[in-house]
XYZ file of C-alpha atoms in Angstrom:
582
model
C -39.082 -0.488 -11.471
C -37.506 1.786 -8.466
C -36.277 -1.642 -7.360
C -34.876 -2.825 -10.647
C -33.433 0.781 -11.430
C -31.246 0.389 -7.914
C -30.160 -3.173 -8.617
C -29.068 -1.952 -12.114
C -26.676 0.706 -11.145
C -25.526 -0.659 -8.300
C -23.991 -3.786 -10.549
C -22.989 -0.747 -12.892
C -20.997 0.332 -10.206
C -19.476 -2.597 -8.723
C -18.548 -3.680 -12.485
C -17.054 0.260 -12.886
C -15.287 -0.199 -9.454
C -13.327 -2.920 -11.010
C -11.705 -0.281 -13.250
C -9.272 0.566 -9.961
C -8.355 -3.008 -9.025
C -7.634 -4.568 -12.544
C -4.247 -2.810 -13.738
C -0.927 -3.960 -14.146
C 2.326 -2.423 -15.714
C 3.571 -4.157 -19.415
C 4.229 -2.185 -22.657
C 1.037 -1.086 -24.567
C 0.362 -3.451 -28.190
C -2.518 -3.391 -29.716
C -5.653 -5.091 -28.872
C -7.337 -6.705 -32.114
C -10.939 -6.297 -30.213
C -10.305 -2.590 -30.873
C -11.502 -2.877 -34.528
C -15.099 -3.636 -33.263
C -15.091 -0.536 -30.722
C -16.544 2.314 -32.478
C -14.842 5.239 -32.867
C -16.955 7.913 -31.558
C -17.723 5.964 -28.200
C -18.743 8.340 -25.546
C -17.077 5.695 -22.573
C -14.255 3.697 -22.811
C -12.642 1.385 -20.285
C -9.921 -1.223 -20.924
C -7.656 -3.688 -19.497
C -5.826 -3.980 -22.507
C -3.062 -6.373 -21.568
C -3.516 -9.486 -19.560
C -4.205 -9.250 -15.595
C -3.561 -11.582 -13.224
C -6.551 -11.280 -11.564
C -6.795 -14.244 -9.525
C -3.063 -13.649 -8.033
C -4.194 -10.411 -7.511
C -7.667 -10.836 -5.301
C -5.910 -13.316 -2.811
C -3.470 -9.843 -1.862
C -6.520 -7.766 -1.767
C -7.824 -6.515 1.554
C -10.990 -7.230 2.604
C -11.853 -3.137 3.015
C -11.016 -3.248 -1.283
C -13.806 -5.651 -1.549
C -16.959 -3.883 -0.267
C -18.122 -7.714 0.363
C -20.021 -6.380 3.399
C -21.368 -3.348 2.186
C -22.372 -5.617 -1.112
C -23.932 -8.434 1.033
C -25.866 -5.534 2.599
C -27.156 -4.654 0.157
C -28.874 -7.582 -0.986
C -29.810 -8.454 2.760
C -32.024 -5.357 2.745
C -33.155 -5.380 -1.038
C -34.718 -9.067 -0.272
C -36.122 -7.992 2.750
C -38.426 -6.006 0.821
C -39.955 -9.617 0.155
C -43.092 -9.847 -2.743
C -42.328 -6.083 -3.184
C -39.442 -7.527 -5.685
C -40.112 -8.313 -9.279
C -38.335 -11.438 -11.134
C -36.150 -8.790 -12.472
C -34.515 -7.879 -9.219
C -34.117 -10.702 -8.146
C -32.141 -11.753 -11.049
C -29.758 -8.775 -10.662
C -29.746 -9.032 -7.014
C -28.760 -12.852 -7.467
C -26.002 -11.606 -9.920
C -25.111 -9.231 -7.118
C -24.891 -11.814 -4.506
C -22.434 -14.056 -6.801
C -19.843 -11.148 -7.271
C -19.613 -11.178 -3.267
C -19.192 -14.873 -3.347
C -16.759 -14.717 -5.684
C -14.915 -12.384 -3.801
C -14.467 -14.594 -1.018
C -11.739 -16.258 -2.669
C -9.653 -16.682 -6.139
C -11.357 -20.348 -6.772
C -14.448 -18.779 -5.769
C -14.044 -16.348 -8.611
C -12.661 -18.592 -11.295
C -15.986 -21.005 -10.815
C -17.919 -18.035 -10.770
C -16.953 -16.139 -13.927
C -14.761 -18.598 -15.345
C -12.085 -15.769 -15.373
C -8.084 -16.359 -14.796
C -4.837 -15.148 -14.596
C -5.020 -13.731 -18.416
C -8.206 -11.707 -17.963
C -8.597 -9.090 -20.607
C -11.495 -6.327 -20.296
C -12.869 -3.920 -22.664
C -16.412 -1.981 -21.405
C -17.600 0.730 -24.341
C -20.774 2.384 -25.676
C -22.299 1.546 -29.283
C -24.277 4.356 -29.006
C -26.418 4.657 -26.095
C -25.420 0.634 -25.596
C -23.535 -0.385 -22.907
C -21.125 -3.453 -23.748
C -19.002 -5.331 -21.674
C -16.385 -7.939 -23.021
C -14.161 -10.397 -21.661
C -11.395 -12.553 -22.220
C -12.328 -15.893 -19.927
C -10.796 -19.240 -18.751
C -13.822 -20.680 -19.354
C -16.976 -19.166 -20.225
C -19.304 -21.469 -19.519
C -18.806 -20.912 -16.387
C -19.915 -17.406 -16.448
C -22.893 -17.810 -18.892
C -23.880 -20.996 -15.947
C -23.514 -18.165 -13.501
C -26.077 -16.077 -15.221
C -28.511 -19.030 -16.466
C -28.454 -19.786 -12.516
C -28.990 -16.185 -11.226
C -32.102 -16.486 -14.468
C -33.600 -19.510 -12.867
C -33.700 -18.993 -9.350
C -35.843 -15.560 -10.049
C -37.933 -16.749 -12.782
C -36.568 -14.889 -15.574
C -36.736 -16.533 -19.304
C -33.806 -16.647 -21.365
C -33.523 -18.531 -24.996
C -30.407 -20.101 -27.392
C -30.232 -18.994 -30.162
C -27.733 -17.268 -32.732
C -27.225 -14.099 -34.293
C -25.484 -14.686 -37.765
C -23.656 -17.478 -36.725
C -22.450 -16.277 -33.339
C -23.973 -18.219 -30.401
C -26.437 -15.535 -28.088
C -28.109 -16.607 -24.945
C -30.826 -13.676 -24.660
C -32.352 -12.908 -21.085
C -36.138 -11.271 -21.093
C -36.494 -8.290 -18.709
C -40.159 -7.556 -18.711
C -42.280 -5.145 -16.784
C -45.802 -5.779 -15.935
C -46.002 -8.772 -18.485
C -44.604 -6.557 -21.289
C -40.752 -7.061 -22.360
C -37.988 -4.235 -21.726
C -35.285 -5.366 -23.378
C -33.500 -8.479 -23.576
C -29.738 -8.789 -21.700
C -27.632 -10.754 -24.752
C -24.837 -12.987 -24.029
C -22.508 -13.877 -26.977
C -19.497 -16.265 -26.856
C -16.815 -16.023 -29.437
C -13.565 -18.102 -28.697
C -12.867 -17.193 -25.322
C -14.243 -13.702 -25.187
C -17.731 -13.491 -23.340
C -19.874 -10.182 -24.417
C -22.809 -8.450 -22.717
C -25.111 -6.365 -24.006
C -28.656 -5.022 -24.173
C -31.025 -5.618 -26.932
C -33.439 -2.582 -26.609
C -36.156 -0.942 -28.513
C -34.573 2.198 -29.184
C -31.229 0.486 -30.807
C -31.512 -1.317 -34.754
C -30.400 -4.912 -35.481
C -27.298 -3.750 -36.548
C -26.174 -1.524 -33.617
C -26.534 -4.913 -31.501
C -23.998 -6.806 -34.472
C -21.844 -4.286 -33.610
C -22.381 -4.297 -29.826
C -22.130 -8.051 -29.800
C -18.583 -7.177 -31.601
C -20.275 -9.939 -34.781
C -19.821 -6.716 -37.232
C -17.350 -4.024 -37.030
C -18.620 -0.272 -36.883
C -17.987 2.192 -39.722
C -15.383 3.655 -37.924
C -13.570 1.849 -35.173
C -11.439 2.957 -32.506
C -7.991 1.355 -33.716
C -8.506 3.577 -36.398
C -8.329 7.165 -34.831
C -4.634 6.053 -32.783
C -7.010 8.016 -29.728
C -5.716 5.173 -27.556
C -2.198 5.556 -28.326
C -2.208 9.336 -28.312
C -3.416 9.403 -24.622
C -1.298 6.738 -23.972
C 1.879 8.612 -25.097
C 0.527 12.478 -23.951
C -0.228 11.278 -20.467
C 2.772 8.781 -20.383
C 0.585 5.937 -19.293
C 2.354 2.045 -19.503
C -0.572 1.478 -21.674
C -1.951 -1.938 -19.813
C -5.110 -0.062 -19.350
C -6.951 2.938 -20.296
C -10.145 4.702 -19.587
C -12.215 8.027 -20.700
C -14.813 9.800 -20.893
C -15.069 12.003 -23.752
C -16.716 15.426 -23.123
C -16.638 16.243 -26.311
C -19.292 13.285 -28.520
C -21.231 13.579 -24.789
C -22.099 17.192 -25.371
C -22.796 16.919 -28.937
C -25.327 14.046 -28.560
C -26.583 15.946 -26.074
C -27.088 18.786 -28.551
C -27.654 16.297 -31.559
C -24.609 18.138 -33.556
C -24.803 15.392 -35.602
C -28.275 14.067 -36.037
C -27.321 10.869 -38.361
C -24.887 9.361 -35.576
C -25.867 6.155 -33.784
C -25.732 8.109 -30.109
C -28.365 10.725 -31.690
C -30.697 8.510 -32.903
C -30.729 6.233 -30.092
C -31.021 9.200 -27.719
C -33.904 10.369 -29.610
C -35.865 7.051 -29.607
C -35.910 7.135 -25.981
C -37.086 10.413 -25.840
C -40.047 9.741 -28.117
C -40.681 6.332 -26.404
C -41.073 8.872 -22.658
C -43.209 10.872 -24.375
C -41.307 13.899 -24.670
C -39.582 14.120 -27.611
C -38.731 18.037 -27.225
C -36.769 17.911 -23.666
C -33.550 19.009 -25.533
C -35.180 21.071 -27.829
C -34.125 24.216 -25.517
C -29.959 23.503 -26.323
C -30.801 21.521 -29.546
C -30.019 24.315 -31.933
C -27.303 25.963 -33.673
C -26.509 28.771 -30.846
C -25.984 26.142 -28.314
C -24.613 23.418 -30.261
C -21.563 26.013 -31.013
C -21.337 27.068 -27.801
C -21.371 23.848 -25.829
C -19.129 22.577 -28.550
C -16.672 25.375 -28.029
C -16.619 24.864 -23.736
C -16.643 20.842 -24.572
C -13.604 21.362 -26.863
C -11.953 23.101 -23.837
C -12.471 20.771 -21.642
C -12.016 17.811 -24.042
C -12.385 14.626 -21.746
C -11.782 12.527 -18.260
C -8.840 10.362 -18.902
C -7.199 7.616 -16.753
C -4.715 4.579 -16.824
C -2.017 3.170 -15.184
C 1.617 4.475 -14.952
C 3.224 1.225 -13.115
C 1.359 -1.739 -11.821
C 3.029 -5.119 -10.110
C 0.953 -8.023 -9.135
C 2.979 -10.748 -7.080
C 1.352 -13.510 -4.640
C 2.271 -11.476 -1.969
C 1.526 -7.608 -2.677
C 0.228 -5.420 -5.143
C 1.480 -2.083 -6.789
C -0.328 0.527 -8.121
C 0.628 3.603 -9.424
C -2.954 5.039 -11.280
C -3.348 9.094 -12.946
C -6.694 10.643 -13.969
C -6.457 13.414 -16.022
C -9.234 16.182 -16.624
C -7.785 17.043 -19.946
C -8.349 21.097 -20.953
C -7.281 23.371 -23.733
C -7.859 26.254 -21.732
C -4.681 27.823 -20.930
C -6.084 30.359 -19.703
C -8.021 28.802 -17.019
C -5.583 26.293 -16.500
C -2.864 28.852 -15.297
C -4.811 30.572 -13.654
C -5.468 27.377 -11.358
C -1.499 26.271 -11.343
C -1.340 30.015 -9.557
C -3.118 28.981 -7.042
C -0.139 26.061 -6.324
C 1.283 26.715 -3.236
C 4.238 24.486 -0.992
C 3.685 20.695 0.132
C 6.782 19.544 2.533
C 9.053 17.070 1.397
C 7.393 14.690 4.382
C 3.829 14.419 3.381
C 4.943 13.653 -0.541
C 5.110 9.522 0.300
C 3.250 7.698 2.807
C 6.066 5.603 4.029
C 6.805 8.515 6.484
C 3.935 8.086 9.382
C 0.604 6.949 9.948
C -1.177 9.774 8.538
C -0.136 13.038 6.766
C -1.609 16.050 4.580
C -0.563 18.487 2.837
C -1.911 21.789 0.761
C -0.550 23.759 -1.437
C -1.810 26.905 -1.403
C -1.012 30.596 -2.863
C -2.768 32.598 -0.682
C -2.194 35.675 -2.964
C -3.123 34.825 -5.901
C -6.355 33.264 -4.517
C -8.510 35.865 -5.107
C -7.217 36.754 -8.699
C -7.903 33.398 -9.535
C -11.067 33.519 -8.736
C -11.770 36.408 -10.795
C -10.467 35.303 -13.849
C -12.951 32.266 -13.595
C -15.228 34.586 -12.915
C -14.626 36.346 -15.700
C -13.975 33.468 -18.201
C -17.179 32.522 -18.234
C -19.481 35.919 -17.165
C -17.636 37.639 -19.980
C -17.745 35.138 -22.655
C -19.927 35.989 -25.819
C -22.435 32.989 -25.495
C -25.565 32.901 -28.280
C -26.831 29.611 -26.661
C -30.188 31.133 -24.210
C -29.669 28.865 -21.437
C -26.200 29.819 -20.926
C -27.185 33.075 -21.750
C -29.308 32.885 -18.788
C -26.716 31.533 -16.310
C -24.201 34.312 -17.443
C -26.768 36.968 -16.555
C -27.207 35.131 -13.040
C -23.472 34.621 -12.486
C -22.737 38.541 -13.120
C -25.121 39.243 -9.495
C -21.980 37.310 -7.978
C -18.930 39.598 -7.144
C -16.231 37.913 -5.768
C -14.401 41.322 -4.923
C -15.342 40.890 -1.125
C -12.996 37.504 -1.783
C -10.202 39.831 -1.761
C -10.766 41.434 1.856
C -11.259 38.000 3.050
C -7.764 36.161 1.703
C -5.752 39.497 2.668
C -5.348 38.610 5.719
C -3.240 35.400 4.913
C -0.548 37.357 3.663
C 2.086 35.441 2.378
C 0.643 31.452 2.896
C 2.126 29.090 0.723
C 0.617 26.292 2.262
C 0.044 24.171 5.668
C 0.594 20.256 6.554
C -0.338 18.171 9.200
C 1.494 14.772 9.957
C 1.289 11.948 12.430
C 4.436 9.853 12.073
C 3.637 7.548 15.294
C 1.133 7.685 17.834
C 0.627 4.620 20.800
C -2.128 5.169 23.311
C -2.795 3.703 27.215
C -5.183 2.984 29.749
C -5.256 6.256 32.367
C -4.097 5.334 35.700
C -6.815 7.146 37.432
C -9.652 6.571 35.222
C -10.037 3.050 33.688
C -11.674 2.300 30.484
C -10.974 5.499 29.310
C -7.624 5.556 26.897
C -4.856 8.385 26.513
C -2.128 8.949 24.015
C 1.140 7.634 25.933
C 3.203 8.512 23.185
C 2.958 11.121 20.230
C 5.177 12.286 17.487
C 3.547 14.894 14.919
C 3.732 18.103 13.147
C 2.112 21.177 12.004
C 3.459 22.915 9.587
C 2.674 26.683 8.189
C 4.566 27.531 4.939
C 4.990 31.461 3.448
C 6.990 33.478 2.007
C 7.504 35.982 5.353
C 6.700 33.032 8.094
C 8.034 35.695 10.699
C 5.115 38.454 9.409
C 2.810 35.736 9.281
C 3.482 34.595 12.612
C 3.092 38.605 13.821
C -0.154 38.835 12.393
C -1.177 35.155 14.290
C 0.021 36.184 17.731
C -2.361 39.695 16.831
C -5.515 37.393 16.290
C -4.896 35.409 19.943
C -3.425 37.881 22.351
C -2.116 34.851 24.753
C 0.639 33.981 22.150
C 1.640 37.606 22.380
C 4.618 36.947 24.735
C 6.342 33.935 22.401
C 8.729 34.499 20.085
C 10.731 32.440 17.895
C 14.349 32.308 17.439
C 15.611 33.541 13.405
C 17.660 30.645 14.246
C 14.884 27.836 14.289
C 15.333 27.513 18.278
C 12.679 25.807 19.009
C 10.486 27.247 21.803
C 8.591 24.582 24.229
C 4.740 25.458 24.255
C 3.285 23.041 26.366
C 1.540 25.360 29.242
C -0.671 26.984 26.271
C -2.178 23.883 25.747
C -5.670 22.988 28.048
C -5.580 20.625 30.622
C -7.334 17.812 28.379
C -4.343 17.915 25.699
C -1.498 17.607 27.969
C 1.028 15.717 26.586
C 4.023 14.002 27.787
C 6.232 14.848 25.792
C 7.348 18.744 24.849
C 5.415 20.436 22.334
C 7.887 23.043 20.202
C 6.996 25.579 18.013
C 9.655 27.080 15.983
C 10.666 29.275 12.766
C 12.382 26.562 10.482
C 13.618 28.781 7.541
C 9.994 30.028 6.013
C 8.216 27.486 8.072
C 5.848 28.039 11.329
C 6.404 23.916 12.713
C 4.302 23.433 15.720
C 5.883 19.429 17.021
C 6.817 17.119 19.517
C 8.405 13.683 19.124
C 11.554 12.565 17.745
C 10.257 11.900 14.237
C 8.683 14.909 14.100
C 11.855 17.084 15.375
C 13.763 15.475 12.289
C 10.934 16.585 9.863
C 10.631 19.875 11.356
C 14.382 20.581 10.964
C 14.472 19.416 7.379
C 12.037 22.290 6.651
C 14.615 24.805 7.068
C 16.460 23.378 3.537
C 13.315 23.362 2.238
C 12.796 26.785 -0.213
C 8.989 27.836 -0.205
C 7.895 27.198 -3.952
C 5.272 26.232 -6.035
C 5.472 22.409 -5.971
C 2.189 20.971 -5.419
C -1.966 21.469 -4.068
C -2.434 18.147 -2.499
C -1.145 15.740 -0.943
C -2.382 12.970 1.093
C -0.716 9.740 2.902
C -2.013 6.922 5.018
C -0.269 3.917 6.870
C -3.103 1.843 7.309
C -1.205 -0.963 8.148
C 0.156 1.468 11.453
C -2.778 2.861 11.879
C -5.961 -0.106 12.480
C -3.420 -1.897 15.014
C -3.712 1.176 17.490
C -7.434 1.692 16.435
C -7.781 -1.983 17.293
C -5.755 -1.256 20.479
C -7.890 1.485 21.824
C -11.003 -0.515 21.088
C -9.887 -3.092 23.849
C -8.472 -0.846 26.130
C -11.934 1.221 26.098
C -14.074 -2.222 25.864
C -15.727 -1.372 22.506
C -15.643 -3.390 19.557
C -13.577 -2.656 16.779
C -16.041 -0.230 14.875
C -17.062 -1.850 11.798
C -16.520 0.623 9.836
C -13.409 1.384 9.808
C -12.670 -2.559 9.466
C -14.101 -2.139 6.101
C -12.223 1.022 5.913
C -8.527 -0.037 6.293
C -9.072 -4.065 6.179
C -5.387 -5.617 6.743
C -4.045 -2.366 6.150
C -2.219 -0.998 3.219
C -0.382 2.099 2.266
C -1.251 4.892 -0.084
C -0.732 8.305 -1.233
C -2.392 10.634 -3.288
C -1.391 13.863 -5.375
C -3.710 16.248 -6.711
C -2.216 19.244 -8.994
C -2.315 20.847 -11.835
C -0.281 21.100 -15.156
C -0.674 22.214 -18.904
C -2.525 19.363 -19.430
C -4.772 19.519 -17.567
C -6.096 18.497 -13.550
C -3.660 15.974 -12.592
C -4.921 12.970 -9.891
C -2.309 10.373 -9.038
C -3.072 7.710 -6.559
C 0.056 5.020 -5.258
C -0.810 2.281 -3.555
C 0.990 -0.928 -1.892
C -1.113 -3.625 -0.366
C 0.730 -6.932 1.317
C -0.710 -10.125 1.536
C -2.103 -10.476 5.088
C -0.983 -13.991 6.460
């Protein structure tokens, strides 16, 4: 069952992993299939407009693919031999088609019969997970399962469930069935389900989208409100909502269709009490309350272009909150990112964080706070609050003094090439180097003070009011000499430690720049500069390319990502561009 548990989540994973790479940007209208989601879903993940999936996995990098890692895989799961039941081997065979597939956009079409007007919808009925589909063909895919079915011995029947055609696949353990894995076919959409002991008849209608639930999603305009509050282009949508987690957790509601199922597993392990501890009305209020807070995990696309040669992606995540409280007591913590690191177009690799060194320890006391001084009834939060009040994050305050006035600090490569040393072949230098350091405050020239206090051999430089920049080189060791001059200089209310021409005009930019609260993270990468050298000092140093970073950066592609926070919440946007690599 270990076996069969691993196989499970790892095609769980690779089928949630498609979430990322199946987004593109057209105007949100609604989805008929909707009607048969329910509305009090716990997961929801959509490609609600049609993808060109096909054009799409002929740009995509080998490193986006994880066809190694996924091959792998299955190498070592079928290496444990007889140790394997039927039932692993038919997910492992599943397994083993995806990375086939991914090999190529033919490959993929024959596989799972999908095309360049793939819809996707994956929801819970309950405690059921569903999958749906809109296919080119889907008799391909159901041939791709049948296949996967009678290579490992697993027994699957025809049959219908009022009137819908169902193929239904028998996972058994130890002679004795699990559950059975449905496939239904309606039109061109393909569904997947489970048919399980602890679910009714009628939660698998539903599931298999033949009835519609009580209450469906297209009902509660959920979709379109996140859609609209987090300015998404509404061609897909995810969530996770906190809120219906928690409170089948807690069984708030014992009559809903999460509950019950939730309960029939419980009684089918034996234990039937485990939640009895937070199932009550103390902690059904209380979790309730934090859950409301904290309301759900949403994401979706703000811009995505699909061509035959390159792919655009522009992707937010939101961890929604009502807690204004909390939240601005985070957005003080936002300190200065540098105009350079906000893009990755500017160098091969570049960082940047945001931070209010100030208010860093008041922040951390008001979380503190929030939650040690909250009036909980619930005993196992109770509990935690009485543990979290030993903690006293006072001594925070004598450690963050000492930064003074940090707003932030950056680091940047913008172009690096590397060389063979003359007197020592095989091993590889870096002939050429522009990058830059970068220490943002409020008083850089206090800051710096304190600095030079901390290492007594910087005690004799000083730098200019001016920006002059003063040439640093003989502080470095004798195993980072460079070639070039290494400056360090006062650029307005910037400390910029650089050297190369790329970095000089970055560094002098900073002194325009007003120290402000614009950002926490931010994070660039050129891969498409950076595996050439990589590649480069792998030959010069007689080493093969290290496979891992192959599957890493593949062809190479460029992305950025920006972490922050706003009143709406914790804010991750990710921008990508990958190029077809001819």
């Amino acid at each position: 069952m270990k076996k069969l548990l691993l196989a499970t989540v790892t095609g769980a994973a690779i089928a949630s992993g498609a979430y990322v790479v199946s987004q593109q940007e057209k105007g949100y209208t609604p989805l008929p299939q909707l009607d048969y989601v329910p509305a009090d879903s716990i997961f929801f993940w959509s490609q609600l407009e049609s993808f060109p999936y096909l054009n799409y996995l002929d740009v995509l990098p080998e490193a986006f693919k994880s066809t190694y890692q996924v091959n792998a895989f299955v190498e070592e799961m079928k290496g444990q031999g007889s140790e394997l039941d039927k039932n692993a081997l038919f997910f492992l065979n599943l397994v083993e088609q995806y990375a086939k597939s991914l090999e190529s956009s033919t490959n993929f079409a024959n596989i799972w019969g999908a095309d360049n007007e793939l819809k996707l919808l994956s929801y819970t009925v309950g405690l059921l997970p569903v999958l749906r589909a809109e296919l080119g063909n889907v008799d391909a895919f159901k041939k791709t399962l049948t296949e996967a079915a009678d290579k490992a011995g697993v027994a699957y029947t025809d049959s219908d469930v009022d009137g819908t055609p169902v193929t239904k696949f028998t996972i058994e353990h130890e002679g004795q069935k699990v559950f059975d894995l449905v496939l239904a076919t309606q039109g061109k959409w393909t569904t997947i389900t489970a048919d399980t002991p602890f679910n009714s008849p009628e939660d698998l209608k539903v599931a298999l989208a033949i009835s519609k639930p009580a209450k469906s999603l297209s009902s509660t305009g959920k979709v379109e409100r996140y859609i609209k509050d987090y300015q998404f282009d509404g061609a897909s949508l995810a969530y996770l909502d906190n809120k219906l987690l928690v409170d089948t957790l807690t069984a708030k509601d014992p009559q809903s269709t999460a509950v019950k199922m939730l309960d029939n597993i419980l009684a089918m392990a034996g234990n039937p009490a485990a939640l009895d501890m937070v199932r009550n009305e103390a902690c059904q209020k209380d979790f309730s309350d934090m859950a409301n807070k904290w309301p759900a995990v949403v994401s979706g696309t703000n811009h995505f272009d699909v061509t035959t040669n390159q792919v655009n992606i522009d992707v937010s995540t939101i961890v929604a909150s009502t807690d204004q409280k909390i939240l601005n007591a985070i957005s003080n913590l936002r300190g200065f990112v540098p105009a350079h690191t906000q893009t990755a177009e500017n160098g091969l690799v570049t960082l940047g964080l945001g931070l209010n060194a100030a208010q860093l320890s008041p922040t951390v006391n008001t979380l503190w706070a929030a939650f040690s001084g909250a009036e909980f009834s619930c005993q196992p939060l109770v509990m935690a609050q009485a543990q979290s009040k030993d903690v006293n994050p006072a001594m925070l305050a004598m450690a963050t003094g000492m930064l003074g006035s940090l707003q932030g600090v950056s680091f940047s490569i913008f172009d690096v090439d590397i060389a063979e040393k003359v007197d020592q072949p095989g091993e590889v230098e870096f002939s050429k180097l522009s990058g830059l350091v970068t220490v943002s405050a409020n008083d850089a020239t206090a800051l710096f003070s304190m600095a030079k206090s901390l290492a007594p051999e910087f005690s004799s430089v000083n730098l200019p009011e001016d920006g002059t920049p003063v040439k640093v080189n003989d502080f470095l060791p004798p195993e980072y000499e460079l070639d070039k001059p290494l400056f360090l200089a006062l650029k307005g209310q910037h400390i910029a430690l650089y050297s190369g021409e790329e970095a000089t005009k970055h560094a002098d930019a900073l002194t325009a720049q007003v120290v402000e609260a614009n950002g926490m993270i931010s994070f660039g990468l050129d891969a498409k500069k950076l595996v050439p050298l990589i590649e480069k000092g792998s030959k010069l140093s007689s080493e093969e390319f290290p496979e891992e970073l192959h599957n890493l950066f593949g062809d190479g592609y460029q992305m950025h990502l920006n972490f922050d926070a706003n009143n709406q919440g914790l804010v991750t946007d990710v921008q990508m561009n990958v190029k077809k690599h001819n």
